[in-house]
mmCIF file of C-alpha atoms in Angstrom:
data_model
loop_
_atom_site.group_PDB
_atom_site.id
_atom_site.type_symbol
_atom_site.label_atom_id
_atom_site.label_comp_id
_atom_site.label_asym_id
_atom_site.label_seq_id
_atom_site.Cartn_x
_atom_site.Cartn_y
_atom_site.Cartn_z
ATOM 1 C CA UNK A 187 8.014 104.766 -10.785
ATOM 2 C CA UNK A 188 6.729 103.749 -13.921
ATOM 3 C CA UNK A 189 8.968 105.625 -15.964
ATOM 4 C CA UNK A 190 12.078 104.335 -14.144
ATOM 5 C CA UNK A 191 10.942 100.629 -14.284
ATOM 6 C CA UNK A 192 9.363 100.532 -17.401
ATOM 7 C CA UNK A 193 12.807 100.145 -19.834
ATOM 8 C CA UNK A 194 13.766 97.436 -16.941
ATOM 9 C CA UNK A 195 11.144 95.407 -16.810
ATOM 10 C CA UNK A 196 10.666 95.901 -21.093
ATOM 11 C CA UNK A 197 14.792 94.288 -21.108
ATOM 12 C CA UNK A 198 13.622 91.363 -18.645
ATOM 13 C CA UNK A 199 10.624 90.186 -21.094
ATOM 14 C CA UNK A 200 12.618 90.392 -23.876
ATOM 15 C CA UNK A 201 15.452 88.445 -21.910
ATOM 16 C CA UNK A 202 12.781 85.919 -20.793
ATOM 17 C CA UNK A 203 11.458 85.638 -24.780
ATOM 18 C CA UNK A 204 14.492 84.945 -25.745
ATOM 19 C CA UNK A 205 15.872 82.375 -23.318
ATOM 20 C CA UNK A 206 12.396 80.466 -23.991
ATOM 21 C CA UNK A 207 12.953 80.908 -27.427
ATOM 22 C CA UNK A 208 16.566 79.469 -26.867
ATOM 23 C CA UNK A 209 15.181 76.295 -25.042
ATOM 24 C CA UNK A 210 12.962 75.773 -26.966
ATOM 25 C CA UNK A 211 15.592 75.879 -29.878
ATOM 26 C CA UNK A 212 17.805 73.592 -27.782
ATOM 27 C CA UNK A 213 14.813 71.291 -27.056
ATOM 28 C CA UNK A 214 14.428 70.296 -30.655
ATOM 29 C CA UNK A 215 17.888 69.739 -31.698
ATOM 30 C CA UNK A 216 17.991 66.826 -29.107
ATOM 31 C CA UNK A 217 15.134 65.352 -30.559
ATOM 32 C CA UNK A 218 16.319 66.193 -33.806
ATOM 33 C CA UNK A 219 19.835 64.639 -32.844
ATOM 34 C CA UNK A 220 18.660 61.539 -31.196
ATOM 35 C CA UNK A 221 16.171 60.141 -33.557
ATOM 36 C CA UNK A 222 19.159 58.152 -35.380
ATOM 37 C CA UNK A 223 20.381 57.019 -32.122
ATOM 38 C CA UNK A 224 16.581 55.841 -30.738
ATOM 39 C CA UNK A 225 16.131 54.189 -34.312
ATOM 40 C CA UNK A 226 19.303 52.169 -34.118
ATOM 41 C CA UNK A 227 18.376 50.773 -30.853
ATOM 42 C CA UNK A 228 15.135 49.630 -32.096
ATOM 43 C CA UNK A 229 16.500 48.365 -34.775
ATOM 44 C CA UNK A 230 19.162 46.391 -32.225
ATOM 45 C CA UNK A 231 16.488 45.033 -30.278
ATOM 46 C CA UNK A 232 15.269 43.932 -32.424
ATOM 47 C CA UNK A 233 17.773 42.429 -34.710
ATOM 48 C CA UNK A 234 18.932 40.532 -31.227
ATOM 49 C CA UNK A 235 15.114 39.234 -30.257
ATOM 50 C CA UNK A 236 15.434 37.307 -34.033
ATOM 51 C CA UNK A 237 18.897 36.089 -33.285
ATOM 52 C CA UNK A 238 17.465 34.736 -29.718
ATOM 53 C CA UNK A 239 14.639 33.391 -31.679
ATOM 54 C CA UNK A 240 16.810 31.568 -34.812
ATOM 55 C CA UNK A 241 19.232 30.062 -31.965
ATOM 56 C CA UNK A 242 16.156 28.671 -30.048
ATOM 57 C CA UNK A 243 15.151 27.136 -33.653
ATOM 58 C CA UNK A 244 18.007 25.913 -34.022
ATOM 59 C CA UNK A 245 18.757 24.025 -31.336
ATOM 60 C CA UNK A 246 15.507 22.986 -31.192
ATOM 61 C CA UNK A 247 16.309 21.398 -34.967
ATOM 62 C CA UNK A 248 20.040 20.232 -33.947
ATOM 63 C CA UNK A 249 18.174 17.996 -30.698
ATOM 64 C CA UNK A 250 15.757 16.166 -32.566
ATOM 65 C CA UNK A 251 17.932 13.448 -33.126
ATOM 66 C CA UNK A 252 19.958 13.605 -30.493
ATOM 67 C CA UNK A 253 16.141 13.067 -28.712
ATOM 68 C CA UNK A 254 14.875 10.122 -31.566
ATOM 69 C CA UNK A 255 18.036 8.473 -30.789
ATOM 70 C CA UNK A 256 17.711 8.634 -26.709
ATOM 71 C CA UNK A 257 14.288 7.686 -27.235
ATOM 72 C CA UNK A 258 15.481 4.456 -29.103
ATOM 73 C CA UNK A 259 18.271 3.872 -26.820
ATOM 74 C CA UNK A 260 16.073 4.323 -23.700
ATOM 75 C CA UNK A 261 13.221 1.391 -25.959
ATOM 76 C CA UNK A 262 14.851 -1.822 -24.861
ATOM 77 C CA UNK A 263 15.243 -0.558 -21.256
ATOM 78 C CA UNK A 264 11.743 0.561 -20.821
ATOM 79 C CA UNK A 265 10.533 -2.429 -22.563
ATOM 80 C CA UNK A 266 12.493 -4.775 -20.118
ATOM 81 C CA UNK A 267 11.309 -2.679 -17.006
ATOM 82 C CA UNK A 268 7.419 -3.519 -18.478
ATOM 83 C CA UNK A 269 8.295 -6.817 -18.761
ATOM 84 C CA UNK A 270 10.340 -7.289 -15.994
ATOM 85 C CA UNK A 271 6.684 -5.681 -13.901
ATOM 86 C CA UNK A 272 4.906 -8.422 -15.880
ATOM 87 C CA UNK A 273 7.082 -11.070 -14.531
ATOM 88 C CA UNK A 274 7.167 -9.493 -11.048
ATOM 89 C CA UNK A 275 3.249 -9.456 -10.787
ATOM 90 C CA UNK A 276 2.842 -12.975 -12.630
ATOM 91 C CA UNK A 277 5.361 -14.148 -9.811
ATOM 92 C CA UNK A 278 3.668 -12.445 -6.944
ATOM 93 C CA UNK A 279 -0.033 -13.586 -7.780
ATOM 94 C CA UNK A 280 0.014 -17.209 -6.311
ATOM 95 C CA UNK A 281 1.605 -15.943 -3.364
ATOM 96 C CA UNK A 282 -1.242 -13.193 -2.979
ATOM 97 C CA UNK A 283 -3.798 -16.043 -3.379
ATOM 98 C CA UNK A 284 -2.380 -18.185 -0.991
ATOM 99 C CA UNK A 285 -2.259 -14.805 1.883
ATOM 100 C CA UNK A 286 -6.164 -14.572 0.940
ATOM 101 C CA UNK A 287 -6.790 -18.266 1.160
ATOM 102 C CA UNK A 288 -5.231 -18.334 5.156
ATOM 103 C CA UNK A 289 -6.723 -15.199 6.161
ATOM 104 C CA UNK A 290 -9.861 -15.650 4.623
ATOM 105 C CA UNK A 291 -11.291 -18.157 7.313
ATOM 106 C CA UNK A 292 -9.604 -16.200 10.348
ATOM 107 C CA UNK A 293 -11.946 -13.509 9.144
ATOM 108 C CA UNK A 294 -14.661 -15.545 9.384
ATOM 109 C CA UNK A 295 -13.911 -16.476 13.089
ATOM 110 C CA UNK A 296 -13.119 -12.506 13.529
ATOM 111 C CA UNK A 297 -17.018 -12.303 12.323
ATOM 112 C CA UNK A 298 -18.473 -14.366 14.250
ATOM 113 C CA UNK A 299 -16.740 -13.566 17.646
ATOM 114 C CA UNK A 300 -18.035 -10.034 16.430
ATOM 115 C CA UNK A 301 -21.424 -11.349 16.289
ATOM 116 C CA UNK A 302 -21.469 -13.201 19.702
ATOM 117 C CA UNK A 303 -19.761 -10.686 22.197
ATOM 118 C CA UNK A 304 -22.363 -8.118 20.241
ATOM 119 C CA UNK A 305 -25.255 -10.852 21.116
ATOM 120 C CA UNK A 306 -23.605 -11.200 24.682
ATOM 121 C CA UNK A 307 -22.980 -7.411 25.347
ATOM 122 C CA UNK A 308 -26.905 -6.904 24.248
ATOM 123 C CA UNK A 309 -28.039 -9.385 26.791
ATOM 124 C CA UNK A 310 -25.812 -7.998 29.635
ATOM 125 C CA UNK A 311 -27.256 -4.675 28.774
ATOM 126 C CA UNK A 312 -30.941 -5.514 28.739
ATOM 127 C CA UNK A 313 -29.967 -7.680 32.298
ATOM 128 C CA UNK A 314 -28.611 -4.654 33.796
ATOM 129 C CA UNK A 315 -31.546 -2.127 32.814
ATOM 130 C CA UNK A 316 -34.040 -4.994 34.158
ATOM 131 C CA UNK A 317 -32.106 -5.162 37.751
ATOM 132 C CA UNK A 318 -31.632 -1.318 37.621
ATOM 133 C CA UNK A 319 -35.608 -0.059 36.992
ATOM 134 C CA UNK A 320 -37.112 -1.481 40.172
ATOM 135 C CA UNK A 321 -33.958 0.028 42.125
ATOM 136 C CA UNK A 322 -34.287 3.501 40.520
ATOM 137 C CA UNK A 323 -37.602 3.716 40.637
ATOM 138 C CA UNK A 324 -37.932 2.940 44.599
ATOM 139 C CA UNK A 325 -35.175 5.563 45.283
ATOM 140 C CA UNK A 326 -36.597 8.017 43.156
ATOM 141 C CA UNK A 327 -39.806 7.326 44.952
ATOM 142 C CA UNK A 328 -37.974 7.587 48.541
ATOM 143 C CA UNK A 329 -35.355 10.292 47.575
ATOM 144 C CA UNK A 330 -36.131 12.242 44.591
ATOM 145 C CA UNK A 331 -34.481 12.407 41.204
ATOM 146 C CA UNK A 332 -31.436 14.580 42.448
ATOM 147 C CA UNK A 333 -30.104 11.869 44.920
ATOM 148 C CA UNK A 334 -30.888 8.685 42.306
ATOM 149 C CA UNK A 335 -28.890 10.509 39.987
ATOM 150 C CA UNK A 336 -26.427 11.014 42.284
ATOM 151 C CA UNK A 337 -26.378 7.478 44.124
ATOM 152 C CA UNK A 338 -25.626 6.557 40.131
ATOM 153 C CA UNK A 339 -22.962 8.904 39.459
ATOM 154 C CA UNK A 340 -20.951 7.840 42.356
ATOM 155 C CA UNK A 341 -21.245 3.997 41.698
ATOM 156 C CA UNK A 342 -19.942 4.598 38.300
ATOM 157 C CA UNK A 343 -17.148 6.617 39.772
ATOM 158 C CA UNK A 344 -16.252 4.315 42.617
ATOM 159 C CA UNK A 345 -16.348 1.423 40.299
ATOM 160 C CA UNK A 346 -18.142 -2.395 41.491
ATOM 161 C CA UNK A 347 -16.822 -2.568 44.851
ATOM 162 C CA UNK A 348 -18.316 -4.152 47.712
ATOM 163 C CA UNK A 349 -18.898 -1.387 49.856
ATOM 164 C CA UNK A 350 -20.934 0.586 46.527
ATOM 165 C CA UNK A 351 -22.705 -2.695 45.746
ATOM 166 C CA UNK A 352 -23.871 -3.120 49.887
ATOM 167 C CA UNK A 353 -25.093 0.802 49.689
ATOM 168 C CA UNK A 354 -26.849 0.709 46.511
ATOM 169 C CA UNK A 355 -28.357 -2.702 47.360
ATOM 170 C CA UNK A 356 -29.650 -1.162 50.858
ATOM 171 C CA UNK A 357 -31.592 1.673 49.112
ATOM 172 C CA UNK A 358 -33.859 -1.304 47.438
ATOM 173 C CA UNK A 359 -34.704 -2.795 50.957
ATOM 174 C CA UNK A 360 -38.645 -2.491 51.590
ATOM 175 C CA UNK A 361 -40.021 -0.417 54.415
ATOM 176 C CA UNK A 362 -40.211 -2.158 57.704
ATOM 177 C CA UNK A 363 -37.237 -4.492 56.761
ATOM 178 C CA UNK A 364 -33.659 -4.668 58.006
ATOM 179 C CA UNK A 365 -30.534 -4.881 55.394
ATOM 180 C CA UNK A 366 -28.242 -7.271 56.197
ATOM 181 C CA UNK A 367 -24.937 -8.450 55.182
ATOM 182 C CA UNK A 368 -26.623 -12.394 54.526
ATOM 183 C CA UNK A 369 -28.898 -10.621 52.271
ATOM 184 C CA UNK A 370 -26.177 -8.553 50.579
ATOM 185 C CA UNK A 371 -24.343 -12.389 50.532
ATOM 186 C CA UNK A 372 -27.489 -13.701 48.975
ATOM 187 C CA UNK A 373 -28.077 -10.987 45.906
ATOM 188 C CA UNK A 374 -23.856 -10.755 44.972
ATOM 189 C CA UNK A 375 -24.280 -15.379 45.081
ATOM 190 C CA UNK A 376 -27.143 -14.716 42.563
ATOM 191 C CA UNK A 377 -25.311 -11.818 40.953
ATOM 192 C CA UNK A 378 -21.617 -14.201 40.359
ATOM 193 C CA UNK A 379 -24.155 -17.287 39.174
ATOM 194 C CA UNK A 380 -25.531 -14.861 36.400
ATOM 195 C CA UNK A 381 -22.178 -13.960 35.198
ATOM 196 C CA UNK A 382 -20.922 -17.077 35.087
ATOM 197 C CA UNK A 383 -23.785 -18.211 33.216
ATOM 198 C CA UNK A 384 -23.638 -15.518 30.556
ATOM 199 C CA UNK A 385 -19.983 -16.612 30.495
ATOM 200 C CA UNK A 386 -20.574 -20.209 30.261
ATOM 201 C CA UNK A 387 -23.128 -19.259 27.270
ATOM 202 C CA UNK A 388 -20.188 -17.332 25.453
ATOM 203 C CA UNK A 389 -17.813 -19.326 25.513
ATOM 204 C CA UNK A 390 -19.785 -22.171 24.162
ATOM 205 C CA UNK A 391 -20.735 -19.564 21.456
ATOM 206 C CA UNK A 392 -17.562 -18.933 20.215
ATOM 207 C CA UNK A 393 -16.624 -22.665 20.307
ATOM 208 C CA UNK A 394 -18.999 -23.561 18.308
ATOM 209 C CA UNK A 395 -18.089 -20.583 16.096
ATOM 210 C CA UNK A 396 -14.785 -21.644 15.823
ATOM 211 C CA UNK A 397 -16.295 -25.721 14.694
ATOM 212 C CA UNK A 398 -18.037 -23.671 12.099
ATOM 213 C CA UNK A 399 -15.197 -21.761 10.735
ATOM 214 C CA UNK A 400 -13.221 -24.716 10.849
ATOM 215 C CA UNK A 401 -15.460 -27.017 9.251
ATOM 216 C CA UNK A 402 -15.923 -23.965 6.381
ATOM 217 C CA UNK A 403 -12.250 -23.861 5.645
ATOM 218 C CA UNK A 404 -11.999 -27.633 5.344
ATOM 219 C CA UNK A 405 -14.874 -27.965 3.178
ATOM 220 C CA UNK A 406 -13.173 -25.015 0.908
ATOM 221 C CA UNK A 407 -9.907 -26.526 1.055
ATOM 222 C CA UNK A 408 -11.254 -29.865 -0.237
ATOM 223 C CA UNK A 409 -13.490 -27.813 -2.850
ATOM 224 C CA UNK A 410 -10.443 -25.977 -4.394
ATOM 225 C CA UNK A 411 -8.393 -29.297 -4.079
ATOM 226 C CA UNK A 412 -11.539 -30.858 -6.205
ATOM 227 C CA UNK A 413 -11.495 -28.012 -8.726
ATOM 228 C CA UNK A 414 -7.656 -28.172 -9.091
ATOM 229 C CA UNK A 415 -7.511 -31.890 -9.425
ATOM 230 C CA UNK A 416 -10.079 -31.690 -12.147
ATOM 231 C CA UNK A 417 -8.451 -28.787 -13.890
ATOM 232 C CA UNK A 418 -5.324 -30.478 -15.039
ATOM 233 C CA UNK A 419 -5.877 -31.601 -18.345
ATOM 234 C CA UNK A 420 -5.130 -35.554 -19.370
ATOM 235 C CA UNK A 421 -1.289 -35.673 -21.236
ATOM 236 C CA UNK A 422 -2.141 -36.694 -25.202
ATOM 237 C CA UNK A 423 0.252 -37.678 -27.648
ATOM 238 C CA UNK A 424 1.834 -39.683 -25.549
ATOM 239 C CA UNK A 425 3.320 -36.705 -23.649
ATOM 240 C CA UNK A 426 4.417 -36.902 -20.108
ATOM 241 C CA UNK A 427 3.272 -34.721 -17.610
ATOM 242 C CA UNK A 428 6.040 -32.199 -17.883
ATOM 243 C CA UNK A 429 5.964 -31.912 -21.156
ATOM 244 C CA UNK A 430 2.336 -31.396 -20.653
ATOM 245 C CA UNK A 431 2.562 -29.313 -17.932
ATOM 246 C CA UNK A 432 4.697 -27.015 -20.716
ATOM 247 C CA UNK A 433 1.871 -27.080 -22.909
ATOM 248 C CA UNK A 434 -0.703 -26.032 -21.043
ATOM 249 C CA UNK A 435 1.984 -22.972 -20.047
ATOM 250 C CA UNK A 436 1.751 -22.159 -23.471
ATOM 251 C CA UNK A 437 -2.158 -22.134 -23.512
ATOM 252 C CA UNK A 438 -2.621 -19.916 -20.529
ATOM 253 C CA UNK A 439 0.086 -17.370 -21.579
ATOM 254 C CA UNK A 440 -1.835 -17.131 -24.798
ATOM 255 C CA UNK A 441 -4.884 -16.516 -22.888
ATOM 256 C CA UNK A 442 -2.813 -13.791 -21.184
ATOM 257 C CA UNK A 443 -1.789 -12.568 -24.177
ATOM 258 C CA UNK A 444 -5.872 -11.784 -25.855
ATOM 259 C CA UNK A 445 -5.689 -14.698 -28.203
ATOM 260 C CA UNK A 446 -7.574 -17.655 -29.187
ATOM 261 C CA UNK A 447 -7.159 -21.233 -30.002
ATOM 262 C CA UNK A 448 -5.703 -20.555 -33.430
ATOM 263 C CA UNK A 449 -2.799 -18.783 -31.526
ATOM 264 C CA UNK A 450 -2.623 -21.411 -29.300
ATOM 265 C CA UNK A 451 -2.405 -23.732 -32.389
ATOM 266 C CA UNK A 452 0.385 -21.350 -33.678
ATOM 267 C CA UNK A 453 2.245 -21.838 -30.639
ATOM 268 C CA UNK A 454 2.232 -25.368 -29.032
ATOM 269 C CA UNK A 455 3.097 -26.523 -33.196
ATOM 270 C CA UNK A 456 5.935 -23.956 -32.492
ATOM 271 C CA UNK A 457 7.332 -25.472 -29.255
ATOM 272 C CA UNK A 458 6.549 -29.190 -30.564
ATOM 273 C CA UNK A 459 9.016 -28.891 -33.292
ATOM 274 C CA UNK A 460 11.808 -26.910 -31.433
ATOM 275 C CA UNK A 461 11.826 -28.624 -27.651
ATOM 276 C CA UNK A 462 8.951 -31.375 -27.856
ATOM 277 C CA UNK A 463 7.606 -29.367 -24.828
ATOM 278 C CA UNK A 464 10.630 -29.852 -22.769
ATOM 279 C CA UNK A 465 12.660 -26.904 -21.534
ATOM 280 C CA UNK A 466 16.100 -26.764 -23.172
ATOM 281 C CA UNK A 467 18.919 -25.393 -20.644
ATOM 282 C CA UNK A 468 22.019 -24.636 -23.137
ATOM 283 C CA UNK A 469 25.826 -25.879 -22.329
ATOM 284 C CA UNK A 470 26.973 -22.680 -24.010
ATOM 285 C CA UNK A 471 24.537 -20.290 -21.670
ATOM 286 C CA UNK A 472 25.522 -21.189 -18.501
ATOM 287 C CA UNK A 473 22.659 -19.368 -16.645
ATOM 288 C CA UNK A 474 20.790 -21.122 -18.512
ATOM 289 C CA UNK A 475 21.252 -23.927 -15.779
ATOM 290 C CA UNK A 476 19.982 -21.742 -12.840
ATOM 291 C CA UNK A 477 16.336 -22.666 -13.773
ATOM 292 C CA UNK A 478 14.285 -25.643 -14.066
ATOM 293 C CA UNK A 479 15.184 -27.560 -16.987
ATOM 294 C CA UNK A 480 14.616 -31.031 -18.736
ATOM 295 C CA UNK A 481 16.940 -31.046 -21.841
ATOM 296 C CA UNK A 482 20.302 -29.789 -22.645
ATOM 297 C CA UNK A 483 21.529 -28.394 -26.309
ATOM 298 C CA UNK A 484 24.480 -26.856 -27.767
ATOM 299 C CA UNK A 485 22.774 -24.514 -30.763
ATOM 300 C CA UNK A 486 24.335 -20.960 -30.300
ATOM 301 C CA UNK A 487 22.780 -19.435 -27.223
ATOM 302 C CA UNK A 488 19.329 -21.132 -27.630
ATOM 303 C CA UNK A 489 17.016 -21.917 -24.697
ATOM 304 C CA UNK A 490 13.342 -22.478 -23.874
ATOM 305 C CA UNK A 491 10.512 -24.167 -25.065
ATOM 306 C CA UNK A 492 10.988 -22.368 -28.147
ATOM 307 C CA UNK A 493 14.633 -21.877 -28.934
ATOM 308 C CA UNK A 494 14.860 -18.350 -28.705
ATOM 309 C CA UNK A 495 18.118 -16.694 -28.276
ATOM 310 C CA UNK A 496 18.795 -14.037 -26.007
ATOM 311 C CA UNK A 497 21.326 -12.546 -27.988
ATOM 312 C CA UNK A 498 18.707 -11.770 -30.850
ATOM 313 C CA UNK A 499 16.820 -9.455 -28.705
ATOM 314 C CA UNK A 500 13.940 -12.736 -27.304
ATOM 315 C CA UNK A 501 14.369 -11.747 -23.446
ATOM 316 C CA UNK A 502 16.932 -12.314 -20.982
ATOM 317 C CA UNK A 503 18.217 -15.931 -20.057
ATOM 318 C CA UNK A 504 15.840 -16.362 -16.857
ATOM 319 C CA UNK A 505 12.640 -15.097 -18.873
ATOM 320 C CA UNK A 506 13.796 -17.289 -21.973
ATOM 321 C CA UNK A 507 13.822 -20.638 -18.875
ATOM 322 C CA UNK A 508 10.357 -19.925 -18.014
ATOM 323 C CA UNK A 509 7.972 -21.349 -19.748
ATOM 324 C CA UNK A 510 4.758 -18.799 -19.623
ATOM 325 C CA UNK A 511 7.093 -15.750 -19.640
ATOM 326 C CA UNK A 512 9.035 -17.432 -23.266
ATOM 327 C CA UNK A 513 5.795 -18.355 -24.702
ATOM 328 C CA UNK A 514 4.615 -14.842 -24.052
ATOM 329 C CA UNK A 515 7.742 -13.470 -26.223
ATOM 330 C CA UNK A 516 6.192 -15.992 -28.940
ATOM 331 C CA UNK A 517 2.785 -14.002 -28.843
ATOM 332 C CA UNK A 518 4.100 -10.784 -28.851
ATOM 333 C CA UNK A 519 6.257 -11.752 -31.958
ATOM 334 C CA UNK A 520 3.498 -13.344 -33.778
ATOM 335 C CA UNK A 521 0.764 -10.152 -33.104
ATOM 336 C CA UNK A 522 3.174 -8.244 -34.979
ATOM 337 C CA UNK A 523 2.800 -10.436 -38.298
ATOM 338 C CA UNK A 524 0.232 -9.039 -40.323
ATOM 339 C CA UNK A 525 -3.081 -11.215 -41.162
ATOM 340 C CA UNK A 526 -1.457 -14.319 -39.384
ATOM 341 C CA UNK A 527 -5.176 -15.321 -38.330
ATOM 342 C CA UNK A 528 -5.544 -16.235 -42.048
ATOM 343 C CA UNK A 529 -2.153 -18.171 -42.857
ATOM 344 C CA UNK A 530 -1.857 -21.743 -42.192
ATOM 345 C CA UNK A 531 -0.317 -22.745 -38.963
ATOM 346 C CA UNK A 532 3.223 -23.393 -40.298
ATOM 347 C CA UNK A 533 3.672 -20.475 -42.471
ATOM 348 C CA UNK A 534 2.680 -18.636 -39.065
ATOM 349 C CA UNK A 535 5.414 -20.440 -36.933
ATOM 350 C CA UNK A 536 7.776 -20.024 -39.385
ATOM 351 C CA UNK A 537 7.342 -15.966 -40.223
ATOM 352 C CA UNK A 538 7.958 -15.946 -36.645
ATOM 353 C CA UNK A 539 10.855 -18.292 -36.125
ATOM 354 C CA UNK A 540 13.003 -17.858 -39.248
ATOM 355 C CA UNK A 541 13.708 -21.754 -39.187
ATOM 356 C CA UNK A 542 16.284 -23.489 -41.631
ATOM 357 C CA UNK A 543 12.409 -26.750 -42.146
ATOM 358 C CA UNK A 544 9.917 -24.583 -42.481
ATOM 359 C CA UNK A 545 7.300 -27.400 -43.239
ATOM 360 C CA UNK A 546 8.068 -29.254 -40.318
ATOM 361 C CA UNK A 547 5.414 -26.835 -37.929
ATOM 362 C CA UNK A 548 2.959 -28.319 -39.733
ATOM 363 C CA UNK A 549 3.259 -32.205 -38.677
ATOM 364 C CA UNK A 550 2.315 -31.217 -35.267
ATOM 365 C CA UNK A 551 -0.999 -29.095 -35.829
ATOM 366 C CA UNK A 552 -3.038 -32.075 -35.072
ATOM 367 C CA UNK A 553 -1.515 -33.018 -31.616
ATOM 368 C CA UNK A 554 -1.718 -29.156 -30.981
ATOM 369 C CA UNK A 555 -5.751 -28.962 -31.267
ATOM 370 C CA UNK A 556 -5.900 -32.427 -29.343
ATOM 371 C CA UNK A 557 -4.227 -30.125 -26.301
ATOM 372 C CA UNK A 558 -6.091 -27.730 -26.726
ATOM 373 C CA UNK A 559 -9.308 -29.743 -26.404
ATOM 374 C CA UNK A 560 -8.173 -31.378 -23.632
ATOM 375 C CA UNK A 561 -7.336 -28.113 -21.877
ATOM 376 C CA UNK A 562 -10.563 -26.806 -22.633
ATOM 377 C CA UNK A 563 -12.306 -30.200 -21.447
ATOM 378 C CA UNK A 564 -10.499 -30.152 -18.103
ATOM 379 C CA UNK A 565 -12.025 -26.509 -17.507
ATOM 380 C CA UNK A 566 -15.508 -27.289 -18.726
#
């Protein structure tokens, strides 16, 4: 069998050799073959990751000033929404204080009711344990703990009717003695006369609470009255008391603002020489008329206590008409001129204002210390 298979199986290996030998062949010309393909779509990938990567750079470059100028467009409105909050929470403050000055004494009646039903509730308490020992201690005696407990139980649940009140009140009769209804008429008489006296007590209590609270609240009232009266600060110069009142708008938006008399100096020399401290409305702003005014003028589109124009970029028309909001546009101005603290008062006013006299700030730096000092007298 050997001899017959032997040439067979001898052709089969040498078949097999060969066919490996031919795959093996075949197996390497593809990788020979698609190296240059595999390398040019490396070198694709790549080549398109750096064209990705240039375009990003690119328009990254190309929207930087499309960006710088948004972010300069979008200045002015941001600045007017911060100002516009500043207004808004200037505005809201008085009415705040006033909320707090009403509820603040209703609090203090709210208090002191607290205290009294407390005081009252502690008293009815303590009453209550007082009538209840000798009662649970006789039943307990007579009955045991179980039925005390449960005598209790169902009072609560049945709630302070007559019937529970006659039952309960029965258990406490002595040995030997006879409950009857005159007796039960006797202890609810004594019962009612307690109540009402622990109510008469109360009520007194809070009535006097409320003479307290109301006396407080007067006595506050007339206090802040005091301190307000005394607070406004004498008119000098022979100003009136609008034009002082204008002044001393000036002062406490300065304070606002971080700075000190010198700015204050600055400022009040400022509005002297453009308004005399009295708010300009303008026949050529027409708005300008919407809000409290005490001059007129004609110059461009000037208003205020400082003559600012809205069209220059000073604020709109209603925060140029008020007085603490237009002096604040002065300070914000004058912080951005460098070393001011050390220039005389005029050359101050007028690196601010741009005016056609600039020596004429400085006629009015004396009257502007003597309101100063007597601002800062009246708040001593």
């Amino acid at each position: 069998m050997q001899e017959r298979l032997g040439p067979r199986l001898t052709v089969l290996g040498t078949i097999t050799a060969n066919l490996a030998a031919y795959l093996k062949g075949l197996a390497l010309s593809v990788i020979t073959l698609s190296k240059p393909l595999v390398s040019r779509l490396a070198s694709a990938a790549i080549t398109a990751t750096v064209a990705v990567i240039s375009v990003a750079a690119i328009a990254v470059d190309r929207s930087r000033p499309l960006a710088a100028r948004l972010s300069k467009h979008l200045e002015p409105a941001i600045d007017l929404l911060k100002r516009a909050a500043a207004v808004a929470a200037e505005r809201s403050r008085p009415l705040t204080s006033w909320v707090a000055q009403r509820i603040e004494p209703w609090n203090a009646l709210l208090k002191d009711l607290a205290a009294v039903a407390g005081h009252a509730a502690r008293r009815a308490g303590e009453a209550a344990a007082d009538l209840a020992r000798p009662l649970v201690t006789r039943v307990t005696d007579r009955f045991g703990v179980r039925v005390t407990v449960i005598g209790a139980a169902t009072a609560v649940f049945v709630g302070s009717t007559g019937s529970t009140a006659w039952a309960i009140t029965a258990m406490d009769v002595p040995p030997g003695e006879t409950f009857t209804e005159q007796t039960y008429d006797d202890t609810t008489a004594l019962t009612i006369a307690g109540i009402a006296e622990d109510a008469s007590s109360m009520s007194e209590s809070i009535a006097d609470a409320q003479s307290e609270a109301d006396a407080a609240a007067e006595a506050q009232a007339a206090e802040e009255a005091k301190k307000a009266e005394a607070a406004e600060p004498d008119p000098v110069g022979g100003l009136s008391d609008a034009q002082m009142d204008n002044a001393v708008a000036i002062i406490e938006a300065g304070k606002d603002e971080g700075l000190d008399r010198d700015g204050w100096a600055v400022a009040l020399s400022t509005a002297m020489q453009e308004s005399k401290f009295r708010n300009y409305a303008n026949v050529n702003v027409p708005e300008s008329y919407d809000y409290e005014y005490q001059a007129e003028g004609s110059d461009h589109d000037s208003v205020g206590l400082f003559q600012q124009r809205p069209s220059s970029g000073w604020g709109t028309v209603e925060e140029l008409m008020d007085p603490k909001t237009s002096a604040s546009r002065f300070y914000e101005s004058l912080k951005n001129v460098d070393d001011w603290e050390d220039m005389p008062v005029t050359i101050a006013a007028q690196t601010v204002q741009v005016s056609a006299f600039p020596d004429a700030y400085a006629q009015w730096e004396d009257l502007a210390w003597d309101i100063i000092e007597s601002y800062e007298d009246a708040h001593s």
